[in-house]
Amino acid sequence: MPVAMGPYGQAQPSCFDRVKMGFMMGFAVGMAAGAMFGTFSCLRIGMRGRELMGGVGKTMMQSGGTFGTFMAIGMGIRC
Amino acid sequence: MCVSPRSSSPWRIVDDCGGAFTMGAIGGGIFQAVKGFRNSPAGMNHRLRGSMTAIRTRAPQLGGSFAVWGGLFSTIDCGLVHVRGKEDPWNSITSGALTGAILAARNGPVAMVGSAAMGGILLALIEGAGIMLTRFASSQFPTGPQFAEEPAPVPAPSFGDYRQYQ
């Protein structure tokens, strides 16, 4: 990964690196949040067993994607 | 959050508010573009127009709600820093929960508790991810010249700004 050196001999991540990092972090956070809230809401609408797994997985991916996008934008507008 | 020298003033609240609005507006624009495109009747012209309409109606709304959240959050966060006199993840978590509670105040106590739990859990996850990240990156924040005499700068990226999106 090519990194530019900052003024204090410190590695300074490039803008794209930070956006990428923001997306990864947002995706991780979103997956965790989706696992929790998805389990609740899927149980509430009466999913059980294999169906529940699918529902939770779908919610996890969805919220991970949403969170990741928003956090990537949040990183992008600050650099 | 109030650690960096830029942000120890009340202007940080305005800053966060605007940042949150921008984030919500851009993100909402992206998502609403796709949604409007898919929900329109067939034909490229209709689809593009539907996508445009969806962006114009919904993206500023989303930005506004993001801005309210961000502004209230950083107000409470800075207030907590001032009152407690220290900075730790509990500040963020508490202010996330309080923000959720306050914003749901008009929907009754049950909704307040639910929303507070959601905000608290979300902020706890984000703070946890931040702590993990600092541990992984294992390099100092680029805070100033006190690192100038470090012999071999580690090539690991230092994400000093990772908290500022909130």
mmCIF file of C-alpha atoms in Angstrom:
data_model
loop_
_atom_site.group_PDB
_atom_site.id
_atom_site.type_symbol
_atom_site.label_atom_id
_atom_site.label_comp_id
_atom_site.label_asym_id
_atom_site.label_seq_id
_atom_site.Cartn_x
_atom_site.Cartn_y
_atom_site.Cartn_z
ATOM 1 C CA MET A 1 0.000 0.000 0.000
ATOM 2 C CA PRO A 2 1.634 3.238 -1.055
ATOM 3 C CA VAL A 3 1.545 5.702 1.793
ATOM 4 C CA ALA A 4 2.760 9.266 1.741
ATOM 5 C CA MET A 5 4.889 10.357 4.648
ATOM 6 C CA GLY A 6 3.513 13.094 6.844
ATOM 7 C CA PRO A 7 5.533 15.969 8.229
ATOM 8 C CA TYR A 8 6.467 14.132 11.419
ATOM 9 C CA GLY A 9 7.912 11.038 9.851
ATOM 10 C CA GLN A 10 4.532 9.442 10.232
ATOM 11 C CA ALA A 11 2.752 7.375 7.679
ATOM 12 C CA GLN A 12 -0.189 9.363 6.360
ATOM 13 C CA PRO A 13 -2.865 7.240 4.742
ATOM 14 C CA SER A 14 -4.120 8.540 1.447
ATOM 15 C CA CYS A 15 -7.650 9.713 0.960
ATOM 16 C CA PHE A 16 -8.723 6.563 -0.813
ATOM 17 C CA ASP A 17 -7.185 4.440 1.920
ATOM 18 C CA ARG A 18 -9.196 6.273 4.493
ATOM 19 C CA VAL A 19 -12.399 5.905 2.523
ATOM 20 C CA LYS A 20 -11.687 2.210 2.127
ATOM 21 C CA MET A 21 -10.969 1.923 5.812
ATOM 22 C CA GLY A 22 -14.168 3.756 6.636
ATOM 23 C CA PHE A 23 -16.126 1.367 4.467
ATOM 24 C CA MET A 24 -14.551 -1.655 6.108
ATOM 25 C CA MET A 25 -15.216 -0.337 9.576
ATOM 26 C CA GLY A 26 -18.749 0.647 8.702
ATOM 27 C CA PHE A 27 -19.337 -2.741 7.183
ATOM 28 C CA ALA A 28 -18.118 -4.470 10.333
ATOM 29 C CA VAL A 29 -20.219 -2.251 12.588
ATOM 30 C CA GLY A 30 -23.228 -2.655 10.334
ATOM 31 C CA MET A 31 -22.861 -6.424 10.293
ATOM 32 C CA ALA A 32 -22.765 -6.530 14.074
ATOM 33 C CA ALA A 33 -25.705 -4.171 14.421
ATOM 34 C CA GLY A 34 -27.622 -6.060 11.754
ATOM 35 C CA ALA A 35 -26.988 -9.335 13.550
ATOM 36 C CA MET A 36 -28.566 -7.952 16.703
ATOM 37 C CA PHE A 37 -31.473 -5.983 15.336
ATOM 38 C CA GLY A 38 -32.072 -8.466 12.547
ATOM 39 C CA THR A 39 -32.416 -11.312 15.004
ATOM 40 C CA PHE A 40 -34.974 -9.348 16.989
ATOM 41 C CA SER A 41 -37.062 -8.310 14.051
ATOM 42 C CA CYS A 42 -36.925 -11.713 12.363
ATOM 43 C CA LEU A 43 -37.980 -13.437 15.556
ATOM 44 C CA ARG A 44 -40.770 -10.949 15.949
ATOM 45 C CA ILE A 45 -42.285 -11.660 12.558
ATOM 46 C CA GLY A 46 -42.158 -15.341 13.349
ATOM 47 C CA MET A 47 -39.183 -16.794 11.525
ATOM 48 C CA ARG A 48 -37.631 -19.920 13.000
ATOM 49 C CA GLY A 49 -34.885 -22.342 12.101
ATOM 50 C CA ARG A 50 -33.313 -22.210 8.681
ATOM 51 C CA GLU A 51 -35.551 -19.376 7.581
ATOM 52 C CA LEU A 52 -34.352 -17.326 10.536
ATOM 53 C CA MET A 53 -30.727 -17.814 9.514
ATOM 54 C CA GLY A 54 -31.467 -16.563 6.031
ATOM 55 C CA GLY A 55 -33.389 -13.589 7.308
ATOM 56 C CA VAL A 56 -30.703 -12.571 9.756
ATOM 57 C CA GLY A 57 -28.004 -12.966 7.125
ATOM 58 C CA LYS A 58 -29.907 -10.791 4.711
ATOM 59 C CA THR A 59 -30.426 -8.078 7.309
ATOM 60 C CA MET A 60 -26.750 -8.251 8.235
ATOM 61 C CA MET A 61 -25.597 -7.785 4.671
ATOM 62 C CA GLN A 62 -28.063 -4.979 4.063
ATOM 63 C CA SER A 63 -27.201 -2.986 7.134
ATOM 64 C CA GLY A 64 -23.510 -3.630 6.615
ATOM 65 C CA GLY A 65 -23.725 -2.214 3.126
ATOM 66 C CA THR A 66 -25.707 0.808 4.247
ATOM 67 C CA PHE A 67 -23.424 1.566 7.157
ATOM 68 C CA GLY A 68 -20.329 1.023 5.106
ATOM 69 C CA THR A 69 -21.492 3.398 2.397
ATOM 70 C CA PHE A 70 -22.387 6.096 4.867
ATOM 71 C CA MET A 71 -19.144 5.796 6.742
ATOM 72 C CA ALA A 72 -17.116 5.812 3.564
ATOM 73 C CA ILE A 73 -18.866 9.065 2.632
ATOM 74 C CA GLY A 74 -18.247 10.412 6.112
ATOM 75 C CA MET A 75 -14.559 9.700 5.692
ATOM 76 C CA GLY A 76 -14.535 11.066 2.178
ATOM 77 C CA ILE A 77 -15.962 14.460 3.064
ATOM 78 C CA ARG A 78 -13.377 15.017 5.775
ATOM 79 C CA CYS A 79 -10.227 14.745 3.769
ATOM 80 C CA MET B 1 -14.263 13.491 20.447
ATOM 81 C CA CYS B 2 -13.334 16.830 21.886
ATOM 82 C CA VAL B 3 -9.690 15.759 22.034
ATOM 83 C CA SER B 4 -8.295 17.242 18.890
ATOM 84 C CA PRO B 5 -7.375 20.897 19.256
ATOM 85 C CA ARG B 6 -9.749 21.921 16.508
ATOM 86 C CA SER B 7 -12.762 20.572 18.253
ATOM 87 C CA SER B 8 -12.561 21.666 21.850
ATOM 88 C CA SER B 9 -14.785 24.645 21.146
ATOM 89 C CA PRO B 10 -18.541 24.827 20.750
ATOM 90 C CA TRP B 11 -18.014 25.270 17.020
ATOM 91 C CA ARG B 12 -17.478 21.571 16.869
ATOM 92 C CA ILE B 13 -21.227 21.131 17.261
ATOM 93 C CA VAL B 14 -21.908 23.201 14.174
ATOM 94 C CA ASP B 15 -19.139 21.360 12.394
ATOM 95 C CA ASP B 16 -20.588 17.974 13.243
ATOM 96 C CA CYS B 17 -24.053 19.121 12.280
ATOM 97 C CA GLY B 18 -22.891 20.185 8.845
ATOM 98 C CA GLY B 19 -20.789 17.095 8.352
ATOM 99 C CA ALA B 20 -23.713 14.904 9.244
ATOM 100 C CA PHE B 21 -25.979 16.800 6.863
ATOM 101 C CA THR B 22 -23.508 16.369 4.022
ATOM 102 C CA MET B 23 -23.075 12.709 4.789
ATOM 103 C CA GLY B 24 -26.801 12.094 4.907
ATOM 104 C CA ALA B 25 -27.491 14.100 1.781
ATOM 105 C CA ILE B 26 -24.817 12.363 -0.300
ATOM 106 C CA GLY B 27 -25.613 8.914 1.017
ATOM 107 C CA GLY B 28 -29.319 9.484 0.686
ATOM 108 C CA GLY B 29 -28.718 10.720 -2.850
ATOM 109 C CA ILE B 30 -26.951 7.511 -3.774
ATOM 110 C CA PHE B 31 -29.540 5.232 -2.244
ATOM 111 C CA GLN B 32 -32.535 7.195 -3.466
ATOM 112 C CA ALA B 33 -31.110 7.311 -6.968
ATOM 113 C CA VAL B 34 -31.089 3.532 -7.095
ATOM 114 C CA LYS B 35 -34.489 3.285 -5.470
ATOM 115 C CA GLY B 36 -36.114 5.835 -7.757
ATOM 116 C CA PHE B 37 -34.564 4.176 -10.777
ATOM 117 C CA ARG B 38 -35.980 0.822 -9.829
ATOM 118 C CA ASN B 39 -39.413 2.048 -8.843
ATOM 119 C CA SER B 40 -40.123 4.005 -12.009
ATOM 120 C CA PRO B 41 -42.055 2.718 -15.001
ATOM 121 C CA ALA B 42 -40.077 1.229 -17.857
ATOM 122 C CA GLY B 43 -38.184 3.464 -20.234
ATOM 123 C CA MET B 44 -34.897 5.180 -19.644
ATOM 124 C CA ASN B 45 -36.402 8.645 -19.614
ATOM 125 C CA HIS B 46 -38.960 7.766 -16.971
ATOM 126 C CA ARG B 47 -36.380 5.997 -14.889
ATOM 127 C CA LEU B 48 -33.927 8.863 -14.881
ATOM 128 C CA ARG B 49 -36.664 11.323 -14.070
ATOM 129 C CA GLY B 50 -38.006 9.114 -11.289
ATOM 130 C CA SER B 51 -34.535 8.809 -9.858
ATOM 131 C CA MET B 52 -34.102 12.582 -9.961
ATOM 132 C CA THR B 53 -37.444 13.132 -8.235
ATOM 133 C CA ALA B 54 -36.624 10.627 -5.529
ATOM 134 C CA ILE B 55 -33.290 12.317 -4.853
ATOM 135 C CA ARG B 56 -34.819 15.763 -4.704
ATOM 136 C CA THR B 57 -37.573 14.764 -2.319
ATOM 137 C CA ARG B 58 -35.837 12.347 -0.023
ATOM 138 C CA ALA B 59 -32.117 13.140 0.149
ATOM 139 C CA PRO B 60 -32.432 16.507 1.916
ATOM 140 C CA GLN B 61 -34.831 14.926 4.381
ATOM 141 C CA LEU B 62 -32.347 12.249 5.237
ATOM 142 C CA GLY B 63 -29.610 14.835 5.508
ATOM 143 C CA GLY B 64 -31.786 16.825 7.871
ATOM 144 C CA SER B 65 -32.419 13.911 10.154
ATOM 145 C CA PHE B 66 -28.729 13.052 10.132
ATOM 146 C CA ALA B 67 -27.943 16.642 11.011
ATOM 147 C CA VAL B 68 -30.348 16.635 13.929
ATOM 148 C CA TRP B 69 -28.842 13.441 15.218
ATOM 149 C CA GLY B 70 -25.284 14.635 14.779
ATOM 150 C CA GLY B 71 -25.885 18.039 16.285
ATOM 151 C CA LEU B 72 -27.702 16.751 19.345
ATOM 152 C CA PHE B 73 -25.166 13.982 19.750
ATOM 153 C CA SER B 74 -22.162 16.237 19.766
ATOM 154 C CA THR B 75 -23.912 18.766 21.996
ATOM 155 C CA ILE B 76 -24.526 16.102 24.615
ATOM 156 C CA ASP B 77 -21.074 14.623 24.093
ATOM 157 C CA CYS B 78 -19.304 17.905 24.670
ATOM 158 C CA GLY B 79 -21.567 18.645 27.618
ATOM 159 C CA LEU B 80 -20.661 15.304 29.148
ATOM 160 C CA VAL B 81 -16.969 15.937 28.586
ATOM 161 C CA HIS B 82 -17.349 19.239 30.358
ATOM 162 C CA VAL B 83 -19.384 17.845 33.248
ATOM 163 C CA ARG B 84 -17.414 14.656 33.844
ATOM 164 C CA GLY B 85 -14.062 16.170 33.048
ATOM 165 C CA LYS B 86 -12.757 13.154 31.183
ATOM 166 C CA GLU B 87 -13.011 11.546 27.794
ATOM 167 C CA ASP B 88 -13.809 7.904 27.377
ATOM 168 C CA PRO B 89 -16.069 5.737 25.247
ATOM 169 C CA TRP B 90 -18.822 6.002 27.851
ATOM 170 C CA ASN B 91 -19.319 9.610 26.869
ATOM 171 C CA SER B 92 -20.178 8.630 23.325
ATOM 172 C CA ILE B 93 -22.327 5.712 24.367
ATOM 173 C CA THR B 94 -24.277 7.771 26.873
ATOM 174 C CA SER B 95 -24.781 10.593 24.474
ATOM 175 C CA GLY B 96 -25.890 8.200 21.753
ATOM 176 C CA ALA B 97 -28.484 6.718 24.072
ATOM 177 C CA LEU B 98 -29.610 10.124 25.290
ATOM 178 C CA THR B 99 -29.870 11.408 21.726
ATOM 179 C CA GLY B 100 -32.030 8.476 20.771
ATOM 180 C CA ALA B 101 -34.219 9.006 23.815
ATOM 181 C CA ILE B 102 -34.641 12.728 23.256
ATOM 182 C CA LEU B 103 -35.442 12.404 19.594
ATOM 183 C CA ALA B 104 -38.105 9.809 20.332
ATOM 184 C CA ALA B 105 -39.529 11.803 23.212
ATOM 185 C CA ARG B 106 -42.756 12.600 21.427
ATOM 186 C CA ASN B 107 -43.554 8.965 20.785
ATOM 187 C CA GLY B 108 -43.921 7.962 24.407
ATOM 188 C CA PRO B 109 -41.712 6.304 26.999
ATOM 189 C CA VAL B 110 -41.641 2.866 25.369
ATOM 190 C CA ALA B 111 -40.364 4.273 22.094
ATOM 191 C CA MET B 112 -37.871 6.344 24.040
ATOM 192 C CA VAL B 113 -36.389 3.294 25.719
ATOM 193 C CA GLY B 114 -36.206 1.396 22.448
ATOM 194 C CA SER B 115 -34.606 4.239 20.617
ATOM 195 C CA ALA B 116 -32.166 4.875 23.450
ATOM 196 C CA ALA B 117 -31.114 1.238 23.450
ATOM 197 C CA MET B 118 -30.611 1.357 19.711
ATOM 198 C CA GLY B 119 -28.492 4.499 19.897
ATOM 199 C CA GLY B 120 -26.464 3.180 22.790
ATOM 200 C CA ILE B 121 -25.774 -0.171 21.151
ATOM 201 C CA LEU B 122 -24.867 1.473 17.869
ATOM 202 C CA LEU B 123 -22.456 3.890 19.473
ATOM 203 C CA ALA B 124 -20.979 1.108 21.595
ATOM 204 C CA LEU B 125 -20.330 -0.879 18.418
ATOM 205 C CA ILE B 126 -18.725 2.096 16.738
ATOM 206 C CA GLU B 127 -16.569 2.854 19.754
ATOM 207 C CA GLY B 128 -15.586 -0.795 19.990
ATOM 208 C CA ALA B 129 -14.617 -0.817 16.339
ATOM 209 C CA GLY B 130 -12.562 2.325 16.902
ATOM 210 C CA ILE B 131 -10.726 0.788 19.832
ATOM 211 C CA MET B 132 -10.049 -2.385 17.866
ATOM 212 C CA LEU B 133 -8.812 -0.302 15.012
ATOM 213 C CA THR B 134 -6.360 1.650 17.144
ATOM 214 C CA ARG B 135 -5.100 -1.584 18.577
ATOM 215 C CA PHE B 136 -4.655 -3.071 15.121
ATOM 216 C CA ALA B 137 -3.056 -0.035 13.630
ATOM 217 C CA SER B 138 -0.745 0.027 16.664
ATOM 218 C CA SER B 139 0.717 3.326 15.716
ATOM 219 C CA GLN B 140 0.324 6.669 17.375
ATOM 220 C CA PHE B 141 -2.055 9.323 16.256
ATOM 221 C CA PRO B 142 -0.397 12.064 14.225
ATOM 222 C CA THR B 143 -0.880 14.589 16.968
ATOM 223 C CA GLY B 144 2.255 16.621 16.753
ATOM 224 C CA PRO B 145 6.014 16.905 16.646
ATOM 225 C CA GLN B 146 6.581 14.766 19.708
ATOM 226 C CA PHE B 147 6.922 11.795 17.394
ATOM 227 C CA ALA B 148 9.599 13.452 15.331
ATOM 228 C CA GLU B 149 12.415 11.495 16.936
ATOM 229 C CA GLU B 150 10.853 8.144 16.329
ATOM 230 C CA PRO B 151 13.632 6.142 14.713
ATOM 231 C CA ALA B 152 11.813 4.051 12.123
ATOM 232 C CA PRO B 153 8.343 5.198 11.180
ATOM 233 C CA VAL B 154 6.073 2.217 10.943
ATOM 234 C CA PRO B 155 4.346 1.961 7.588
ATOM 235 C CA ALA B 156 1.056 1.129 9.245
ATOM 236 C CA PRO B 157 -1.639 3.675 8.463
ATOM 237 C CA SER B 158 -2.607 5.861 11.336
ATOM 238 C CA PHE B 159 -6.268 6.708 11.291
ATOM 239 C CA GLY B 160 -6.164 9.711 13.513
ATOM 240 C CA ASP B 161 -9.414 11.087 12.291
ATOM 241 C CA TYR B 162 -11.507 8.026 12.498
ATOM 242 C CA ARG B 163 -13.946 9.398 15.037
ATOM 243 C CA GLN B 164 -14.966 12.465 13.234
ATOM 244 C CA TYR B 165 -17.752 11.074 11.190
ATOM 245 C CA GLN B 166 -20.153 10.892 14.073
#
